[in-house]
Short mmCIF file of C-alpha atoms in Angstrom, two decimals:
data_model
loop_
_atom_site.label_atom_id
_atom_site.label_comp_id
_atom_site.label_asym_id
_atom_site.label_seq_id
_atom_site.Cartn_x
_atom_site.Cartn_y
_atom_site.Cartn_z
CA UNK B 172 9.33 1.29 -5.28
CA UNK B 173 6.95 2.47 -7.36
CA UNK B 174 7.25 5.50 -9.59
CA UNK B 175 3.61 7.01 -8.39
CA UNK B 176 2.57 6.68 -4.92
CA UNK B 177 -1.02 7.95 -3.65
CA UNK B 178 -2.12 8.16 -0.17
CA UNK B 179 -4.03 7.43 1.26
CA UNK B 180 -5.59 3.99 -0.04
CA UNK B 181 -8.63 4.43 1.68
CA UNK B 182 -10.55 6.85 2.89
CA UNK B 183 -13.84 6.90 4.34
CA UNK B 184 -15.63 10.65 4.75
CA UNK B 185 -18.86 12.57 6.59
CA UNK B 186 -21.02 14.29 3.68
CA UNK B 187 -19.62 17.56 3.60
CA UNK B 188 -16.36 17.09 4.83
CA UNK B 189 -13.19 18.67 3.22
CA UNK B 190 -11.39 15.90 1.50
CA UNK B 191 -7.56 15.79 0.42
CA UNK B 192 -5.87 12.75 -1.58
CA UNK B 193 -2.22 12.85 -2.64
CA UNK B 194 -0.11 11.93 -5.11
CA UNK B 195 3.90 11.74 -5.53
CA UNK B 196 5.69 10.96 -8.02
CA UNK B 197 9.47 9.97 -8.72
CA UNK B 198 9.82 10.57 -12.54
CA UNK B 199 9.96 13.38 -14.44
CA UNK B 200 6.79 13.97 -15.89
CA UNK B 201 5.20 16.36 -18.80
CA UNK B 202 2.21 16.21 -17.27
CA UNK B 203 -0.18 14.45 -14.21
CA UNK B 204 -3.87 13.17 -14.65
CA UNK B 205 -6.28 12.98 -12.28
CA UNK B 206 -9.06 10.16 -13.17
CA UNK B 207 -12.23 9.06 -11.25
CA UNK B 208 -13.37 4.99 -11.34
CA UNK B 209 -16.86 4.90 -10.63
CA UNK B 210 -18.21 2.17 -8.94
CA UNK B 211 -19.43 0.64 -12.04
CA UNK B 212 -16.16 0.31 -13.49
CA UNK B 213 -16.06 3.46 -15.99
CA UNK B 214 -13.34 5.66 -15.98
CA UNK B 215 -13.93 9.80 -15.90
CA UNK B 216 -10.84 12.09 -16.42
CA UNK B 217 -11.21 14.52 -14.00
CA UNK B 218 -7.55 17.12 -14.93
CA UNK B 219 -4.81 17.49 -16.83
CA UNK B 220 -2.00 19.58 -15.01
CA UNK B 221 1.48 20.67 -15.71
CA UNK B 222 2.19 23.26 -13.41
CA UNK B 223 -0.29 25.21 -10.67
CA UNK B 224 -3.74 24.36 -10.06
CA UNK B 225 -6.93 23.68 -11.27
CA UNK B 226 -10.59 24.20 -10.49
CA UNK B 227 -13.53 21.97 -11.70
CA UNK B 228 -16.58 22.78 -9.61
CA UNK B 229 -16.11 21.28 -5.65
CA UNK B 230 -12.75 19.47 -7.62
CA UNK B 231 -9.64 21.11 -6.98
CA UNK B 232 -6.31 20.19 -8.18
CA UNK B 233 -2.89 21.28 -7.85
CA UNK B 234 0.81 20.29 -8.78
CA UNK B 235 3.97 20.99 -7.42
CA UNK B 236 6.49 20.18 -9.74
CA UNK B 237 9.80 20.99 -7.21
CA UNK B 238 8.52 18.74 -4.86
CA UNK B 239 6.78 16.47 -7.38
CA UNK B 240 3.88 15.81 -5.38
CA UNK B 241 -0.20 16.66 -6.64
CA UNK B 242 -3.05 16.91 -4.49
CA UNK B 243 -6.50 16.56 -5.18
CA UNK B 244 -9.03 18.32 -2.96
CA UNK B 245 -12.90 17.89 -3.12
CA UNK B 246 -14.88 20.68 -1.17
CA UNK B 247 -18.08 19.97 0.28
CA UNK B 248 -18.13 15.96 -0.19
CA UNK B 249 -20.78 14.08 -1.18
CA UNK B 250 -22.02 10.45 -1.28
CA UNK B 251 -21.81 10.66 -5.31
CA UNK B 252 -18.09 11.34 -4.82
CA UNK B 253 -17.61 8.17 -3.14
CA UNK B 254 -15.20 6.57 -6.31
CA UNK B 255 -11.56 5.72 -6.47
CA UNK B 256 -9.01 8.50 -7.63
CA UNK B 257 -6.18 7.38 -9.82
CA UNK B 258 -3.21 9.59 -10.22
CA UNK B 259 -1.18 9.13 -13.26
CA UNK B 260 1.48 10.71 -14.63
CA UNK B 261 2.97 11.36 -18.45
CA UNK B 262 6.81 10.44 -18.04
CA UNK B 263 9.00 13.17 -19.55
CA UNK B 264 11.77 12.75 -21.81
CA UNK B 265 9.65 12.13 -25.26
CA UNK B 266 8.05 9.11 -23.53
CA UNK B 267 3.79 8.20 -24.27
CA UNK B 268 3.45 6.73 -21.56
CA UNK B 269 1.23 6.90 -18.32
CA UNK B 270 2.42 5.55 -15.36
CA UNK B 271 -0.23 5.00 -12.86
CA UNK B 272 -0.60 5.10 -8.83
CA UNK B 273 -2.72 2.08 -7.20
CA UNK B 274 -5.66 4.58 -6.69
CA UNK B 275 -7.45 5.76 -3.22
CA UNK B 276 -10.98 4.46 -2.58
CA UNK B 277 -13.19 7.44 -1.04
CA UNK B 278 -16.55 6.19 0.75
CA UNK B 279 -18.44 9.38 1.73
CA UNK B 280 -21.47 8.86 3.94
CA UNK B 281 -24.64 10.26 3.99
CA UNK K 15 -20.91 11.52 -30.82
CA UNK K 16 -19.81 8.38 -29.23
CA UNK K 17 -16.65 8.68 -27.12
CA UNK K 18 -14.59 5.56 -27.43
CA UNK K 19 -16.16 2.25 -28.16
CA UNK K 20 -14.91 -0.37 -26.47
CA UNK K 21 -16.19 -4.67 -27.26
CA UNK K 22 -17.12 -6.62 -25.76
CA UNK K 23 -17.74 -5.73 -22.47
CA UNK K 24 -17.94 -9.45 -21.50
CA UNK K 25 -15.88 -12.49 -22.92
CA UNK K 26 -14.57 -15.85 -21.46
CA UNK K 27 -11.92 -17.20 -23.87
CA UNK K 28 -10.50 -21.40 -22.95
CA UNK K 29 -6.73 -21.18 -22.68
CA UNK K 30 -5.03 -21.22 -26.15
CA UNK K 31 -7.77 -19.60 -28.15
CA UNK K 32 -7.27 -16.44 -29.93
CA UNK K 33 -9.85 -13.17 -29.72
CA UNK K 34 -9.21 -9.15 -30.73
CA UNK K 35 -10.86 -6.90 -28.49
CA UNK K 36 -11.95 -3.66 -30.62
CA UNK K 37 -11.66 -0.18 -29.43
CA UNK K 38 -12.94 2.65 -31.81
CA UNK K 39 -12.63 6.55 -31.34
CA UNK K 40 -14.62 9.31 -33.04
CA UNK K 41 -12.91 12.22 -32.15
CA UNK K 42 -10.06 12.32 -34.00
CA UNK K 43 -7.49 11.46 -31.29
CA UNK K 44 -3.85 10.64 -32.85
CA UNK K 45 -3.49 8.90 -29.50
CA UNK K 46 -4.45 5.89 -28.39
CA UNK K 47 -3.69 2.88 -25.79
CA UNK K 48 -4.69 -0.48 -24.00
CA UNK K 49 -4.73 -0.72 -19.96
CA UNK K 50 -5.02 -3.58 -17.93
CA UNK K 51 -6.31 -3.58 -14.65
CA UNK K 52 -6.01 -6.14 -11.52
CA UNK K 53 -6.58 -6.18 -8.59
CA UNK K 54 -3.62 -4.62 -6.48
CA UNK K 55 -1.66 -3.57 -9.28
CA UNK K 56 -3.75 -0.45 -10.78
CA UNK K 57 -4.14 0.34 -14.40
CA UNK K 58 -0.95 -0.81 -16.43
CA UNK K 59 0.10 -0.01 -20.12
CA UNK K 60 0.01 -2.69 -22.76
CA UNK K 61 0.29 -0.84 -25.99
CA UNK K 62 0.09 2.68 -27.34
CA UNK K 63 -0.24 4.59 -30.58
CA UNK K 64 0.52 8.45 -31.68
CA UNK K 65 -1.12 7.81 -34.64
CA UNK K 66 -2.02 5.32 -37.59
CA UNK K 67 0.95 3.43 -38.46
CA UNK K 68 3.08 3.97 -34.92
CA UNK K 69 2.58 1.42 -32.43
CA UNK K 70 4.72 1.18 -29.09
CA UNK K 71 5.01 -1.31 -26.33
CA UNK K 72 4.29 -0.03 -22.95
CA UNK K 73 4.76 -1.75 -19.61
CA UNK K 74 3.70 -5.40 -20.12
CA UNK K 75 2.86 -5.92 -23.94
CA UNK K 76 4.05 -9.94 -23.82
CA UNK K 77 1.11 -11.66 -24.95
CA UNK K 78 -0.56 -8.82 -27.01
CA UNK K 79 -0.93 -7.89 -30.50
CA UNK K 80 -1.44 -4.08 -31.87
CA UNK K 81 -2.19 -2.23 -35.14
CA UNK K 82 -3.16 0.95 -36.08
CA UNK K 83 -4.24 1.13 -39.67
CA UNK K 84 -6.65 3.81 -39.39
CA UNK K 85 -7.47 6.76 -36.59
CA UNK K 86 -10.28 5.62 -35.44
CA UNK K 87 -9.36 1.81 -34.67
CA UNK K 88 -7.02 0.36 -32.57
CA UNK K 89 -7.64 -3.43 -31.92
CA UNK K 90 -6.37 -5.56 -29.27
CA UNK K 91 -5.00 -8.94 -30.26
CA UNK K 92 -4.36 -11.84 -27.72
CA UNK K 93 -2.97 -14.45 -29.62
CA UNK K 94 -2.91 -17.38 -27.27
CA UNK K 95 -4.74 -16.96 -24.22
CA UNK K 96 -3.74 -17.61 -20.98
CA UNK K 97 -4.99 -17.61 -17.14
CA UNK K 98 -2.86 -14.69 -17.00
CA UNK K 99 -4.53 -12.43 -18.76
CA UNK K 100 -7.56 -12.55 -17.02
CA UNK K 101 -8.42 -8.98 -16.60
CA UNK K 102 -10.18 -6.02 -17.17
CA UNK K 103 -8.96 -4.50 -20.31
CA UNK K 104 -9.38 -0.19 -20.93
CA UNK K 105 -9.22 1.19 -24.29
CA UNK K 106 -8.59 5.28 -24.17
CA UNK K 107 -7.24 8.35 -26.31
CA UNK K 108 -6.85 11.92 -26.03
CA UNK K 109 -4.44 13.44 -23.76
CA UNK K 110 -2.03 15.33 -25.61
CA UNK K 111 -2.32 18.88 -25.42
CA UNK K 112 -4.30 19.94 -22.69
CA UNK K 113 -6.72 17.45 -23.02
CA UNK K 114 -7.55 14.52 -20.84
CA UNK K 115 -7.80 10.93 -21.65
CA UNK K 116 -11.93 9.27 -23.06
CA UNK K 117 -11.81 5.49 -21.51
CA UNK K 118 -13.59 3.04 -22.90
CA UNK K 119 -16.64 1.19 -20.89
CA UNK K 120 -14.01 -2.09 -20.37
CA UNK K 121 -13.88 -5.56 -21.43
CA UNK K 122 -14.17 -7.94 -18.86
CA UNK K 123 -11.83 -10.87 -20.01
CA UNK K 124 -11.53 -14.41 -18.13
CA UNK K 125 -9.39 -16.95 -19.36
CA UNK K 126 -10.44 -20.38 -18.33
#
């Protein structure tokens, strides 16, 4: 099984929809990314998050670290969102390294 | 400023040859690491630093050759190619302390 899990893998949207991807995790962690692949190839960091939520424009993020799960919420889609989310996470103990999930592909149409 | 500079974006390499792919970083990150990227299997860790000097393996480092004499650099070595390794290959730092990782632009790597 792998240690970070993101549904879903695909997910196709109406512009302006509400739009939620998650991510769970079964390691403990010092802290969860949240990166955007563009099309193109290049890789954007979108958070950082330990605990509670964050707010980047129409990007919302939060973590629960009880339940070890993060979600990543985009209001008001919009074809330029259309990218795949990665969710990675820091492992805990001392460890460097990032451990990443498989990513979910959003396709918002116009 | 530039970010992280990642070459070269494009390379075909015959099995058995050697190459280093370079990775450079302006903004004084003491960390630093090299992703791989396939199809079906995400992003994966090949090597990491926490500074110059400190090198670690990460998830699948067979194959792959690191050094980190300075902050700035942090080279990628393959050493004998192989099929295998054909891959897209991520250079990034940052993301200690409440900062985020900088990626690279990739290198595009087939081994032939």
């Amino acid at each position: 099984k792998n240690e970070v899990e993101q549904s879903p893998q695909n997910l196709t949207a109406q512009e302006g929809e509400f739009i939620t991807i998650n991510c769970s995790y079964s390691v403990g962690i010092s802290a969860l990314h949240w990166l955007q692949q563009h099309p193109g190839g290049g890789i954007v960091s979108l958070f950082m998050l330990s605990s509670g939520k964050k707010k980047h424009g129409r990007l919302i993020a939060t973590i629960n670290i009880q339940e070890k799960h993060s979600s990543l919420h985009i209001t008001a889609s919009h074809p330029r969102d259309s990218a795949v989310y990665i969710c990675a996470v820091m492992k805990g103990g001392g460890s460097e390294k990032l451990v990443f999930g498989k990513g979910t592909k959003l396709t918002v149409n116009p | 400023n530039a970010g992280v500079t990642q070459t070269p974006k494009f390379q075909v390499l015959k099995t058995g040859q050697s190459m280093t792919l370079q990775c450079a970083q302006d903004m004084n990150h003491e960390y630093m690491s090299w992703y791989r990227q396939d199809p079906g299997m995400g992003l994966r860790l090949i090597h990491y630093s926490v500074g110059a000097g400190i090198t670690d393996q990460g998830e699948v480092p067979n194959g792959y050759n690191v050094s980190r004499s300075t902050t700035e650099d942090f080279p990628l070595r393959l050493l004998s190619a192989a099929p295998s390794q054909t891959s897209v290959y991520f250079c990034a730092s940052g993301g200690q302390g409440n900062y985020g990782y900088t990626f690279g632009s990739g290198t595009r790597l087939t081994v032939v």
